[in-house]
Amino acid sequence: MRNGKIIIFSAPSGAGKTSIVHRLLQAMPDSLGFSISCTTRTPRQNEIDGKDYYFLSLELFQNKISQGDFAEWEEVYPGRFYGTLKSEIERLWLQDRHVVFDIDVQGGLNLKNLYPTQSLAIFVQPPSLKELARRLHIRSSEAYEDFQVRLQKAESEITYAKVFDKVLINDDLLEVLSRAKELVENFIT
Ligand code: 5GP
């Protein structure tokens, strides 16, 4: 694709970016494609390998690091690695679609540095830390220690909102979705 763009959605875990990204992709299936990340964490119930993530062993992930296969990668939580394959971005551009990322804050900023002019970096901000803690608790797919780790990380990630191109406060899903769609449409046209 000529002029392929990169649209980054970053947020602390539990801020609701995954719902926004999924709905945005459903609303604009011809022009947008989801960048499927690699991870070494175990799949949650109803997550599908090759759709939500490429679930890799630590060994395979490390091989890909040493072969230089990743555009970016990170140990997002202790012992748990996440990364974007260069081939994934190419795959979607070859389909003539702009690439949408659901990625943590540091990964989002790394991608922004790699593709400074081609990318739009959007920070999804939870209405408050209290609300974020409530959502993480309700999700309850995480063990208690994981919940604490995610909450602590979220507190520091929120301070990076100002470095992003745009900030969307996720207080009402439908409203935030329509604002996200407008931002993306303006950026890709
Ligand atoms: P989860 O385990 O909840 O699916 O994801 C944990 C965090 O890792 C989320 O903030 C998610 O956006 C982020 N993440 C997912 N894929 C990638 C990736 O390829 N690179 C980086 N740096 N973070 C990612």
Tab-separated table of C-alpha atoms and ligand atoms in Angstrom:
chain	number	residue	atom	x	y	z
A	1	MET	CA	0.000	0.000	0.000
A	2	ARG	CA	1.313	3.452	-0.822
A	3	ASN	CA	0.762	5.894	2.037
A	4	GLY	CA	-0.047	3.107	4.488
A	5	LYS	CA	-0.812	4.609	7.879
A	6	ILE	CA	-0.441	3.444	11.441
A	7	ILE	CA	-3.116	4.110	14.061
A	8	ILE	CA	-2.028	3.455	17.604
A	9	PHE	CA	-4.426	3.019	20.508
A	10	SER	CA	-2.591	2.957	23.813
A	11	ALA	CA	-3.950	2.934	27.322
A	12	PRO	CA	-3.479	1.332	30.675
A	13	SER	CA	-4.927	-2.173	30.819
A	14	GLY	CA	-8.654	-1.899	31.643
A	15	ALA	CA	-9.181	1.563	30.124
A	16	GLY	CA	-11.395	0.047	27.442
A	17	LYS	CA	-9.181	0.426	24.384
A	18	THR	CA	-9.769	-3.140	23.185
A	19	SER	CA	-13.553	-2.546	22.902
A	20	ILE	CA	-12.954	0.688	21.032
A	21	VAL	CA	-10.489	-0.941	18.644
A	22	HIS	CA	-12.789	-3.906	17.938
A	23	ARG	CA	-15.785	-1.707	17.186
A	24	LEU	CA	-13.762	0.659	15.055
A	25	LEU	CA	-12.509	-2.275	12.981
A	26	GLN	CA	-16.067	-3.534	12.573
A	27	ALA	CA	-17.182	-0.081	11.449
A	28	MET	CA	-14.378	0.351	8.873
A	29	PRO	CA	-13.448	-3.185	7.755
A	30	ASP	CA	-12.290	-2.233	4.260
A	31	SER	CA	-9.846	0.466	5.257
A	32	LEU	CA	-8.509	-0.809	8.599
A	33	GLY	CA	-6.831	-4.026	9.754
A	34	PHE	CA	-5.821	-5.165	13.229
A	35	SER	CA	-2.166	-5.758	14.002
A	36	ILE	CA	-2.090	-9.122	15.760
A	37	SER	CA	0.670	-9.034	18.363
A	38	CYS	CA	2.786	-11.888	19.629
A	39	THR	CA	2.677	-12.657	23.333
A	40	THR	CA	4.105	-15.226	25.714
A	41	ARG	CA	1.143	-15.006	28.107
A	42	THR	CA	-1.411	-17.815	28.149
A	43	PRO	CA	-4.680	-17.282	26.224
A	44	ARG	CA	-7.736	-16.142	28.179
A	45	GLN	CA	-10.971	-18.037	27.769
A	46	ASN	CA	-12.405	-17.276	24.299
A	47	GLU	CA	-9.140	-15.828	22.919
A	48	ILE	CA	-8.096	-17.394	19.612
A	49	ASP	CA	-4.525	-17.945	18.449
A	50	GLY	CA	-3.922	-16.040	15.224
A	51	LYS	CA	-6.899	-13.750	15.813
A	52	ASP	CA	-6.432	-12.048	19.190
A	53	TYR	CA	-2.715	-12.790	19.491
A	54	TYR	CA	-0.084	-15.137	18.191
A	55	PHE	CA	0.569	-17.056	21.404
A	56	LEU	CA	4.252	-18.037	21.435
A	57	SER	CA	6.530	-19.900	23.808
A	58	LEU	CA	9.218	-17.787	25.462
A	59	GLU	CA	11.828	-19.638	23.405
A	60	LEU	CA	10.172	-18.866	20.097
A	61	PHE	CA	9.629	-15.247	21.116
A	62	GLN	CA	13.332	-14.921	22.002
A	63	ASN	CA	14.323	-16.457	18.657
A	64	LYS	CA	12.267	-13.835	16.886
A	65	ILE	CA	13.935	-11.088	18.932
A	66	SER	CA	17.394	-12.314	17.939
A	67	GLN	CA	16.393	-12.597	14.284
A	68	GLY	CA	15.260	-8.960	14.319
A	69	ASP	CA	11.679	-9.909	13.392
A	70	PHE	CA	9.968	-7.386	15.674
A	71	ALA	CA	9.191	-3.750	14.869
A	72	GLU	CA	8.884	-3.334	18.647
A	73	TRP	CA	8.692	-5.670	21.606
A	74	GLU	CA	8.510	-5.312	25.356
A	75	GLU	CA	8.378	-7.201	28.601
A	76	VAL	CA	5.075	-5.505	29.440
A	77	TYR	CA	4.742	-7.378	32.756
A	78	PRO	CA	7.532	-9.295	34.500
A	79	GLY	CA	8.127	-12.483	32.514
A	80	ARG	CA	5.455	-11.654	29.921
A	81	PHE	CA	6.562	-10.458	26.524
A	82	TYR	CA	4.518	-8.729	23.832
A	83	GLY	CA	5.636	-7.572	20.405
A	84	THR	CA	4.668	-6.528	16.897
A	85	LEU	CA	6.188	-8.404	13.970
A	86	LYS	CA	7.423	-6.299	11.049
A	87	SER	CA	5.725	-8.879	8.807
A	88	GLU	CA	2.365	-8.115	10.441
A	89	ILE	CA	2.492	-4.473	9.370
A	90	GLU	CA	3.516	-5.496	5.842
A	91	ARG	CA	0.718	-8.113	5.697
A	92	LEU	CA	-1.952	-5.473	6.306
A	93	TRP	CA	-0.433	-2.851	4.023
A	94	LEU	CA	-0.357	-5.488	1.267
A	95	GLN	CA	-4.108	-5.850	1.809
A	96	ASP	CA	-4.413	-2.088	1.225
A	97	ARG	CA	-5.463	-1.463	4.782
A	98	HIS	CA	-4.173	0.938	7.409
A	99	VAL	CA	-2.841	-0.785	10.510
A	100	VAL	CA	-4.532	-0.423	13.897
A	101	PHE	CA	-2.653	-1.225	17.101
A	102	ASP	CA	-3.896	-2.086	20.576
A	103	ILE	CA	-0.651	-1.697	22.426
A	104	ASP	CA	0.718	-0.575	25.788
A	105	VAL	CA	1.866	2.981	26.365
A	106	GLN	CA	5.613	2.449	25.945
A	107	GLY	CA	5.067	0.303	22.834
A	108	GLY	CA	2.810	3.005	21.393
A	109	LEU	CA	5.472	5.656	21.879
A	110	ASN	CA	8.125	3.392	20.353
A	111	LEU	CA	5.970	2.891	17.254
A	112	LYS	CA	5.330	6.627	17.049
A	113	ASN	CA	9.113	7.165	16.995
A	114	LEU	CA	9.570	4.532	14.300
A	115	TYR	CA	6.837	5.984	12.058
A	116	PRO	CA	6.687	9.661	13.082
A	117	THR	CA	4.819	11.056	10.095
A	118	GLN	CA	2.740	8.006	9.158
A	119	SER	CA	1.223	7.441	12.574
A	120	LEU	CA	-1.589	8.787	14.722
A	121	ALA	CA	-1.116	7.965	18.410
A	122	ILE	CA	-4.307	8.019	20.489
A	123	PHE	CA	-4.288	7.679	24.274
A	124	VAL	CA	-7.445	6.180	25.757
A	125	GLN	CA	-7.855	7.561	29.247
A	126	PRO	CA	-10.116	5.991	31.870
A	127	PRO	CA	-12.455	8.490	33.581
A	128	SER	CA	-10.540	7.959	36.869
A	129	LEU	CA	-8.163	5.519	38.533
A	130	LYS	CA	-11.028	4.412	40.784
A	131	GLU	CA	-13.104	3.491	37.740
A	132	LEU	CA	-10.113	1.728	36.178
A	133	ALA	CA	-9.649	-0.367	39.344
A	134	ARG	CA	-13.352	-1.239	39.249
A	135	ARG	CA	-13.155	-2.365	35.606
A	136	LEU	CA	-10.017	-4.440	36.198
A	137	HIS	CA	-11.729	-6.050	39.168
A	138	ILE	CA	-14.913	-6.848	37.232
A	139	ARG	CA	-12.883	-8.337	34.398
A	140	SER	CA	-11.498	-10.697	37.080
A	141	SER	CA	-9.699	-12.774	34.458
A	142	GLU	CA	-6.604	-11.823	36.382
A	143	ALA	CA	-5.303	-13.344	39.599
A	144	TYR	CA	-5.120	-10.838	42.468
A	145	GLU	CA	-1.340	-10.282	42.024
A	146	ASP	CA	-1.864	-9.571	38.316
A	147	PHE	CA	-4.595	-7.103	39.195
A	148	GLN	CA	-2.205	-5.239	41.534
A	149	VAL	CA	0.599	-5.220	38.931
A	150	ARG	CA	-1.758	-3.857	36.251
A	151	LEU	CA	-3.137	-1.180	38.546
A	152	GLN	CA	0.331	0.028	39.556
A	153	LYS	CA	1.470	0.126	35.950
A	154	ALA	CA	-1.681	2.053	35.013
A	155	GLU	CA	-0.896	4.765	37.555
A	156	SER	CA	2.437	5.511	35.903
A	157	GLU	CA	1.114	5.092	32.329
A	158	ILE	CA	-1.555	7.748	32.800
A	159	THR	CA	1.171	10.380	33.183
A	160	TYR	CA	2.170	9.802	29.528
A	161	ALA	CA	-1.172	10.866	28.061
A	162	LYS	CA	0.166	14.326	27.157
A	163	VAL	CA	2.849	12.890	24.854
A	164	PHE	CA	0.227	11.379	22.516
A	165	ASP	CA	-1.274	13.108	19.468
A	166	LYS	CA	-4.811	12.812	20.862
A	167	VAL	CA	-6.439	11.849	24.161
A	168	LEU	CA	-9.886	10.237	24.340
A	169	ILE	CA	-11.548	9.992	27.738
A	170	ASN	CA	-13.489	6.748	27.831
A	171	ASP	CA	-16.539	7.651	29.885
A	172	ASP	CA	-19.201	6.640	27.353
A	173	LEU	CA	-18.393	3.915	24.829
A	174	LEU	CA	-20.665	5.099	22.011
A	175	GLU	CA	-19.525	8.674	22.288
A	176	VAL	CA	-15.842	7.800	22.456
A	177	LEU	CA	-16.287	5.467	19.504
A	178	SER	CA	-17.766	8.175	17.339
A	179	ARG	CA	-14.923	10.535	18.291
A	180	ALA	CA	-12.352	7.825	17.523
A	181	LYS	CA	-13.947	7.185	14.130
A	182	GLU	CA	-13.887	10.859	13.266
A	183	LEU	CA	-10.202	11.170	14.247
A	184	VAL	CA	-9.243	8.129	12.192
A	185	GLU	CA	-11.274	9.139	9.127
A	186	ASN	CA	-9.668	12.583	9.131
A	187	PHE	CA	-6.222	11.040	9.460
A	188	ILE	CA	-6.491	8.499	6.648
A	189	THR	CA	-8.196	10.725	4.074
B	1	5GP	P1	-3.349	-8.073	27.708
B	1	5GP	O1	-2.519	-9.090	28.441
B	1	5GP	O2	-4.362	-7.417	28.616
B	1	5GP	O3	-3.958	-8.589	26.427
B	1	5GP	O4	-2.354	-6.912	27.239
B	1	5GP	C1	-1.523	-6.287	28.171
B	1	5GP	C2	-0.964	-5.027	27.579
B	1	5GP	O5	-0.043	-5.339	26.513
B	1	5GP	C3	-2.048	-4.149	26.944
B	1	5GP	O6	-1.782	-2.808	27.310
B	1	5GP	C4	-1.854	-4.384	25.476
B	1	5GP	O7	-2.314	-3.296	24.711
B	1	5GP	C5	-0.346	-4.517	25.412
B	1	5GP	N1	0.127	-5.094	24.146
B	1	5GP	C6	-0.543	-5.918	23.312
B	1	5GP	N2	0.199	-6.193	22.240
B	1	5GP	C7	1.353	-5.512	22.372
B	1	5GP	C8	2.518	-5.369	21.542
B	1	5GP	O8	2.643	-5.929	20.457
B	1	5GP	N3	3.511	-4.587	22.021
B	1	5GP	C9	3.420	-3.948	23.222
B	1	5GP	N4	4.434	-3.181	23.589
B	1	5GP	N5	2.334	-4.043	24.018
B	1	5GP	C10	1.320	-4.814	23.594
